[in-house]
Short mmCIF file of C-alpha atoms in Angstrom, two decimals:
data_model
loop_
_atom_site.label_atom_id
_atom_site.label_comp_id
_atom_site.label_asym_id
_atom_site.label_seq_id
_atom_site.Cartn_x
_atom_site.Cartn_y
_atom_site.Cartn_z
CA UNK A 1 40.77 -36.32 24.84
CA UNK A 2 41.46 -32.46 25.81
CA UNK A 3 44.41 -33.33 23.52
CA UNK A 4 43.58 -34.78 20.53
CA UNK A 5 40.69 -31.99 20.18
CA UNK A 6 43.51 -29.22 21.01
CA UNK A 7 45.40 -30.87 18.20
CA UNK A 8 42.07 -30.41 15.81
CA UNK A 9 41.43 -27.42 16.58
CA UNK A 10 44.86 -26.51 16.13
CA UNK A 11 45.04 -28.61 12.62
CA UNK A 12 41.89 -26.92 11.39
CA UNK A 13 43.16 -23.24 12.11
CA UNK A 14 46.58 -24.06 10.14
CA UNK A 15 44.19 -25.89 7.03
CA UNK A 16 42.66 -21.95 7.09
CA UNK A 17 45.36 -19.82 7.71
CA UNK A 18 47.10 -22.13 4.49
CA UNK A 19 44.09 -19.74 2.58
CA UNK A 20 45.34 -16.79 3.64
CA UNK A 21 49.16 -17.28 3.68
CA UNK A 22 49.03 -16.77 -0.54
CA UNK A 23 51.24 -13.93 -1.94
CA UNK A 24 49.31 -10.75 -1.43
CA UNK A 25 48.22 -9.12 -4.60
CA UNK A 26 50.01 -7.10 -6.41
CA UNK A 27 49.02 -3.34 -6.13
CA UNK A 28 52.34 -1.60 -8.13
CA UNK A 29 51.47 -3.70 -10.83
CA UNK A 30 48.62 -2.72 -13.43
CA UNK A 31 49.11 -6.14 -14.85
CA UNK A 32 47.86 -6.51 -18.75
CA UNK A 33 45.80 -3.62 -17.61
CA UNK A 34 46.55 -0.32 -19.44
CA UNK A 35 46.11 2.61 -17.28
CA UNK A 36 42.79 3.96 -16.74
CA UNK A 37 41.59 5.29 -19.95
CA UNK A 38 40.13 9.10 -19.95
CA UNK A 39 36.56 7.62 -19.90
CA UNK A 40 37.21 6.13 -16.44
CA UNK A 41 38.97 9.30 -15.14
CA UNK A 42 35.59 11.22 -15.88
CA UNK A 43 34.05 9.04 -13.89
CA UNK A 44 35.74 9.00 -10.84
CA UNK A 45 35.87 12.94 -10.95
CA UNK A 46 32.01 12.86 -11.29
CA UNK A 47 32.25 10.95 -8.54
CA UNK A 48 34.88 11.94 -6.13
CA UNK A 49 33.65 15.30 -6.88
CA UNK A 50 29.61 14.99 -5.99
CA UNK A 51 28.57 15.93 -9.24
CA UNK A 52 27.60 12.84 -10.17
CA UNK A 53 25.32 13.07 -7.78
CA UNK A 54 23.57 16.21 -8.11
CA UNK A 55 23.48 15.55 -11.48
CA UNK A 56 21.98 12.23 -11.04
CA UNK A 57 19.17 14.09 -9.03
CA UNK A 58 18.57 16.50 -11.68
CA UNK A 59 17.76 13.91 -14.57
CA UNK A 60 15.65 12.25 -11.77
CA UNK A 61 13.31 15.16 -11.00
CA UNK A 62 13.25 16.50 -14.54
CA UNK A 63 12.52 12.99 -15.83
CA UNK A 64 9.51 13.17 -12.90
CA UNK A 65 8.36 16.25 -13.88
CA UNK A 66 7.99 15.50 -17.77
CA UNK A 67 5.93 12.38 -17.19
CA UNK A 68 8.63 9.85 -18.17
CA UNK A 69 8.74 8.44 -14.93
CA UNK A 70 4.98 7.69 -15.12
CA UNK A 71 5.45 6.60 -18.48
CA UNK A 72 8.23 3.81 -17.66
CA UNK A 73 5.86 2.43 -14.77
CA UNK A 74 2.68 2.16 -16.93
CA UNK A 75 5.23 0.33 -19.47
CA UNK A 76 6.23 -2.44 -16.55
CA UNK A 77 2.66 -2.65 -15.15
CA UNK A 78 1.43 -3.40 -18.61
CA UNK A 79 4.37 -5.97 -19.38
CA UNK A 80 3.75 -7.27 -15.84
CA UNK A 81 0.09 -8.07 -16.43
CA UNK A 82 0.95 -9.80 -19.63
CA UNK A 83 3.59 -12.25 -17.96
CA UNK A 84 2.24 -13.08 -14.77
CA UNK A 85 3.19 -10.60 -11.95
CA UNK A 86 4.88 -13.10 -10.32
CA UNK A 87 7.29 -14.16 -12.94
CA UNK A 88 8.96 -10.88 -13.92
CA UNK A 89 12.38 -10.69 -13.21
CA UNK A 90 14.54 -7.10 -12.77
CA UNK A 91 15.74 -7.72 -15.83
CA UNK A 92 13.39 -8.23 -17.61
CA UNK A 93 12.09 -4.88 -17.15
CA UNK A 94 15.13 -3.29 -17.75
CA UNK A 95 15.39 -4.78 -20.90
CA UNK A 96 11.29 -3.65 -21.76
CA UNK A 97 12.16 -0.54 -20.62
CA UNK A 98 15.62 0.40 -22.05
CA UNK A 99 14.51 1.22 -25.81
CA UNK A 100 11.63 3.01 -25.00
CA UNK A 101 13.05 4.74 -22.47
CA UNK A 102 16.42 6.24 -23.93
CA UNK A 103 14.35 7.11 -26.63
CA UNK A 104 11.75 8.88 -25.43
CA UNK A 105 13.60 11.31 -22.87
CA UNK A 106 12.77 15.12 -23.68
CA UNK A 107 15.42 17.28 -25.89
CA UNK A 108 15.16 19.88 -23.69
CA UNK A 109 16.07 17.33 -20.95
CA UNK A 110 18.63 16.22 -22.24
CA UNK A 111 20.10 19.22 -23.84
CA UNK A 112 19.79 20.81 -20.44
CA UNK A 113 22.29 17.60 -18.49
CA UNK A 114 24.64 17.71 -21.41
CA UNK A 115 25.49 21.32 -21.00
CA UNK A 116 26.03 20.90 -16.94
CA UNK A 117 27.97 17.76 -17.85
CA UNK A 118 29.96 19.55 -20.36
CA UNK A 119 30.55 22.17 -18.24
CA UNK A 120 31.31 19.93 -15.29
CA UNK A 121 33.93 18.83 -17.51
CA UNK A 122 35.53 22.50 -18.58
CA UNK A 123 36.13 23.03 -14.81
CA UNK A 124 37.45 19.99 -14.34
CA UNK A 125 40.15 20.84 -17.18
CA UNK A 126 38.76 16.99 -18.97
CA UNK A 127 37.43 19.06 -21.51
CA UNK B 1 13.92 12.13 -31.83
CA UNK B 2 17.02 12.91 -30.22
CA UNK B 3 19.84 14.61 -32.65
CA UNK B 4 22.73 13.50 -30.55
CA UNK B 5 24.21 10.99 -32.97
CA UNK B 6 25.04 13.30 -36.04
CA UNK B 7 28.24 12.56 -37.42
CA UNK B 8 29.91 15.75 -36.58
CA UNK B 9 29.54 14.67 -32.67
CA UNK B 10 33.63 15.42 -31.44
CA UNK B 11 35.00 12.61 -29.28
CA UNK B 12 34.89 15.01 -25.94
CA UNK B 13 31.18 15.38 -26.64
CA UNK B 14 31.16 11.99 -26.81
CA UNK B 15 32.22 11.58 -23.44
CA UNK B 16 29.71 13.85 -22.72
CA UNK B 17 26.85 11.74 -24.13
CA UNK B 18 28.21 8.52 -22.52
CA UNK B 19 27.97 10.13 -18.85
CA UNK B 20 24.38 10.82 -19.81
CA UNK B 21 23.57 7.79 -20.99
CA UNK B 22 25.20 5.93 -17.82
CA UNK B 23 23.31 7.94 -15.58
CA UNK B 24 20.03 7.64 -17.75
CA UNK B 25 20.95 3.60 -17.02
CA UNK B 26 20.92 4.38 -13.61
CA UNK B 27 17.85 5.60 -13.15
CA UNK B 28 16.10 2.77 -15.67
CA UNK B 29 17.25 0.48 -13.35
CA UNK B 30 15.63 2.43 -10.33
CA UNK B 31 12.82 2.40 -12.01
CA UNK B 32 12.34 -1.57 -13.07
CA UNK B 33 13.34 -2.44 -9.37
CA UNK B 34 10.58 -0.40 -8.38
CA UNK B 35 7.98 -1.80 -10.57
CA UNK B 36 9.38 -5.02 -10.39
CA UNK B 37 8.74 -4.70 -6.26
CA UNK B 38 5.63 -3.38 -6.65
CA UNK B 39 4.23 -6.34 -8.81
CA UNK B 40 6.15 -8.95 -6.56
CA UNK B 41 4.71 -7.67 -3.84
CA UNK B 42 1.03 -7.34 -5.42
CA UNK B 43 0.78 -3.83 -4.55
CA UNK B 44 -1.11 -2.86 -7.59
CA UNK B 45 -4.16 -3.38 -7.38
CA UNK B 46 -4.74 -3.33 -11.26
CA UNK B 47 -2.16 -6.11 -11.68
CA UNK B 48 -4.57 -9.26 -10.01
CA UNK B 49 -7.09 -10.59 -12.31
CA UNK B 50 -10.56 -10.07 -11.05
CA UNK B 51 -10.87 -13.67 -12.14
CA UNK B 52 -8.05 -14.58 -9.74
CA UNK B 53 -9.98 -12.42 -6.47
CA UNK B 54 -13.33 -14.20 -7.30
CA UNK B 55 -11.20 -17.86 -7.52
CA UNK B 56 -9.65 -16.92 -3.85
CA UNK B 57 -12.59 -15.77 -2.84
CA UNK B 58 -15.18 -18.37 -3.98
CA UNK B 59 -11.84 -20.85 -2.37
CA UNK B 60 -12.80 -18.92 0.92
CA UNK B 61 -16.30 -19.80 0.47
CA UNK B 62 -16.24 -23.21 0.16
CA UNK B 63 -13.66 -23.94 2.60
CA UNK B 64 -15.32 -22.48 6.01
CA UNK B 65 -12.46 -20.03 7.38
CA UNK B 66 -9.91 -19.95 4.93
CA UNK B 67 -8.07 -16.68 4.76
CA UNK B 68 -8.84 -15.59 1.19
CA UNK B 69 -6.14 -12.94 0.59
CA UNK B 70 -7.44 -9.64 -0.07
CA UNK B 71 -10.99 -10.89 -0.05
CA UNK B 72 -13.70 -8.66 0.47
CA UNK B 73 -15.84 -9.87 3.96
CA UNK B 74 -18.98 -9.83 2.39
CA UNK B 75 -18.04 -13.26 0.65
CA UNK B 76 -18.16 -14.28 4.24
CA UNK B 77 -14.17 -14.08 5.40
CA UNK B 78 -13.10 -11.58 8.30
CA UNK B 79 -9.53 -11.07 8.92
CA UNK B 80 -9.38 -13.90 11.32
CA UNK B 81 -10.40 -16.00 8.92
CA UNK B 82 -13.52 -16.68 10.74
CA UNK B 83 -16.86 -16.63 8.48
CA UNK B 84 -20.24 -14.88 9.18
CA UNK B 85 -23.70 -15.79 8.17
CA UNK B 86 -25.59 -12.94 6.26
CA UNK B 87 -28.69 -12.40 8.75
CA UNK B 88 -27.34 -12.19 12.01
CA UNK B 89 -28.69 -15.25 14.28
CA UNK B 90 -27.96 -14.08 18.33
CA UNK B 91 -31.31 -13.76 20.12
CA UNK B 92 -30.83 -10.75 22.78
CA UNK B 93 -33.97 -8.80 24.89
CA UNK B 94 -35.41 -5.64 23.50
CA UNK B 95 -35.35 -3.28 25.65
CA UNK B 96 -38.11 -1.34 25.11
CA UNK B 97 -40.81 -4.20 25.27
CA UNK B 98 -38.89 -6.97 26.98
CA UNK B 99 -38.98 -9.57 24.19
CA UNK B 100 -37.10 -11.88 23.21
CA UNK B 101 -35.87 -10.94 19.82
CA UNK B 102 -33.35 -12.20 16.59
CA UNK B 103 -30.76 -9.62 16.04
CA UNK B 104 -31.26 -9.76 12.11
CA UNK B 105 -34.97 -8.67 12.90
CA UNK B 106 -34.47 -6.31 15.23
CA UNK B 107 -34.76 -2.87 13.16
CA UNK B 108 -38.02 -4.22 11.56
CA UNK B 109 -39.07 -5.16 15.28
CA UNK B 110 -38.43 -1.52 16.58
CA UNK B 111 -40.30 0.00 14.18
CA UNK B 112 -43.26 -1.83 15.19
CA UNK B 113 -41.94 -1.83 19.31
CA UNK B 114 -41.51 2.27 18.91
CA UNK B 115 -44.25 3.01 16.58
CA UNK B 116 -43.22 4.44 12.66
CA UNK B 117 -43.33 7.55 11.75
CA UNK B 118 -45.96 6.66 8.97
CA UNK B 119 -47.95 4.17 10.42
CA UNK B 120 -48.27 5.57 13.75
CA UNK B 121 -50.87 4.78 15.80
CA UNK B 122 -52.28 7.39 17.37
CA UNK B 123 -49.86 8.05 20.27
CA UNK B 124 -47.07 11.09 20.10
CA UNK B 125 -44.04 10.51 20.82
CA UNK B 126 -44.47 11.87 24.26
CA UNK B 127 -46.33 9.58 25.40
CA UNK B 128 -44.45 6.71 25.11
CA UNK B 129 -41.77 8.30 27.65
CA UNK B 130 -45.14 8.55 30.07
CA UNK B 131 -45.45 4.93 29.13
CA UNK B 132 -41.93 3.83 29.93
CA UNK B 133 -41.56 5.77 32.87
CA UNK B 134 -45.04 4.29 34.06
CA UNK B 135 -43.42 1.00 33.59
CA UNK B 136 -39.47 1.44 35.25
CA UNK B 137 -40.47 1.55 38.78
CA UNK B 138 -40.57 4.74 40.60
CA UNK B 139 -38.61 6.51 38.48
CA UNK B 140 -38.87 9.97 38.86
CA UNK B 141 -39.93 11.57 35.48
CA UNK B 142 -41.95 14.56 35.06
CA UNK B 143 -45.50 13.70 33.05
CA UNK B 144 -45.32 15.81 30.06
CA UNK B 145 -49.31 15.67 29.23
CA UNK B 146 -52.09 12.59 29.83
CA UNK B 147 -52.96 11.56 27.13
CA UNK B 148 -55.66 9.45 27.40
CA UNK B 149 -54.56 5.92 25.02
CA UNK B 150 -51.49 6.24 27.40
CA UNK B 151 -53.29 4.48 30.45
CA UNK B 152 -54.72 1.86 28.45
CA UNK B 153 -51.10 0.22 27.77
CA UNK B 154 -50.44 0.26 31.52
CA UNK B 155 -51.47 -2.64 33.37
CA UNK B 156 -53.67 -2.21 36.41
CA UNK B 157 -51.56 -3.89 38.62
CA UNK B 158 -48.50 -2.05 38.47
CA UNK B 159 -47.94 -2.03 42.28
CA UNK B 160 -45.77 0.48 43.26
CA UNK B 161 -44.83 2.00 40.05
CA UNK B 162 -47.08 4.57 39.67
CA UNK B 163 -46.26 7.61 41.79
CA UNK B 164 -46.54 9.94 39.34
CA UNK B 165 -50.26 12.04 38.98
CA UNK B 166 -52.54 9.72 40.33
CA UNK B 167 -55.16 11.61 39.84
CA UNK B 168 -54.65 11.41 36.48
CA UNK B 169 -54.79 7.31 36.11
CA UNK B 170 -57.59 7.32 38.19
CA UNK B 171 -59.60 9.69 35.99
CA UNK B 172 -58.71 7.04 33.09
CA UNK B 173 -59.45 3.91 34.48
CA UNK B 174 -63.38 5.13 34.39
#
């Protein structure tokens, strides 16, 4: 009996390792894939470089300081008491939110992330 | 409102204004998980119906000892779920007059057992310590002043409790 389970056990581990014995995947190879287009590069200099970061805190407290925050919330409570709190779904307030809120950020907010991103983007040499 | 979407916008400053916008995304998203937690969770207060408290609550009511959510006690529900009568019902011993009395009557009962302010009867308050300590056996209190009503609420008979002024019951008892 020792056998016949040894044999299982040894059957079962060759089924798996059949899953993992496929050709590994291609990394040399963009594929249909063009290379990364300028857009992308942006990003992942925002990102390797922090400034995505800091920059993501800035809109944060700014947007916190002018009220927008406040603003979005009272939006979703109000669209929450209409549905039922208990049937609104992330998305759902994402998608009551998203008009009103890219719409109603200050100029002066936004004028003020442009420049750093803009700038951000001179030193980088992306410019 | 915004003036970003002129047509003389270059395609850099596009690039620009699509960074922006992703991390404007971002924080959307922050904020609708948020709110979306907060009214899951029932953390707004403003979000519950009163109509949907007073349903739980009368539920609470009629059903002895069912936990009515955030129901307020009064309607009878403690956290244990355990229900409470209005007028409290345990029967206990005053202790200034020895009687046996209801705990939901038992400020009325003092006023009467300790004598009101307003409808005092004649005694100070002083005297009622010489009246308790003529009662507590032997306990050694210092008699602030006879009055004379105080002697009249002490029984005759108190053997052994009345070591205190003697002279002073005795002149009363005439």
């Amino acid at each position: 009996m020792a056998k016949s389970s040894a044999f299982m056990a040894s059957h079962w581990f060759f089924a798996l390792r059949g899953s993992i014995t496929r050709p590994p995947t291609p990394d040399g190879d963009e594929g249909p894939q063009t290379e990364p287009s300028l857009r992308e590069i942006i990003n992942i200099k925002l990102i390797e470089s922090g400034e995505k970061e800091k920059l993501m805190e800035l809109l944060r407290q700014r947007l916190i300081e002018c009220g927008w925050r406040d603003d979005m919330k009272s939006l979703c409570r109000a669209y929450a008491r209409k549905k039922g709190r208990n049937n609104v779904t992330v998305d759902d307030l994402i998608h009551v939110i998203t008009p009103k809120g890219r719409a109603s950020v200050p100029d002066s907010v936004k004028a003020e992330l442009l420049q750093r991103i803009k700038s951000f983007l001179m030193s980088a040499s992306l410019w | 409102m915004s003036t970003s979407n002129d047509g003389s916008l270059t395609p850099r400053s596009q690039h620009a204004s699509n960074c922006f916008d992703d991390l404007l995304d971002s924080i959307i998203a922050d904020v609708a998980s948020e709110c979306h937690r907060i009214a899951r969770l029932g953390l707004d207060r403003s979000l519950e119906a009163e109509e949907e408290e007073l349903r739980l609550s009368q539920l609470s009511d009629s059903t002895r000892g069912a936990a009515g959510g955030e129901g307020s006690s009064k309607h009878g529900v403690d956290i244990f779920g355990q229900s409470h009568p209005a007028v409290a019902s345990d029967i206990f011993e005053c202790m200034n007059c020895g009687r046996p009395i209801v705990a939901g009557r038992f400020a009325p009962h003092l006023e009467k057992c300790m004598g009101k302010g307003r409808n005092a009867r004649a005694k100070a308050t002083r005297s009622t310590t010489v009246t308790r300590s003529r009662h507590s056996r032997g306990s050694p209190v210092s008699v602030y002043a006879p009055y004379s009503t105080s002697a009249q609420r002490a029984p005759n008979g108190t053997a052994g409790g009345v070591s205190e002024d003697p002279s002073d019951y005795n002149i009363e008892e005439q």
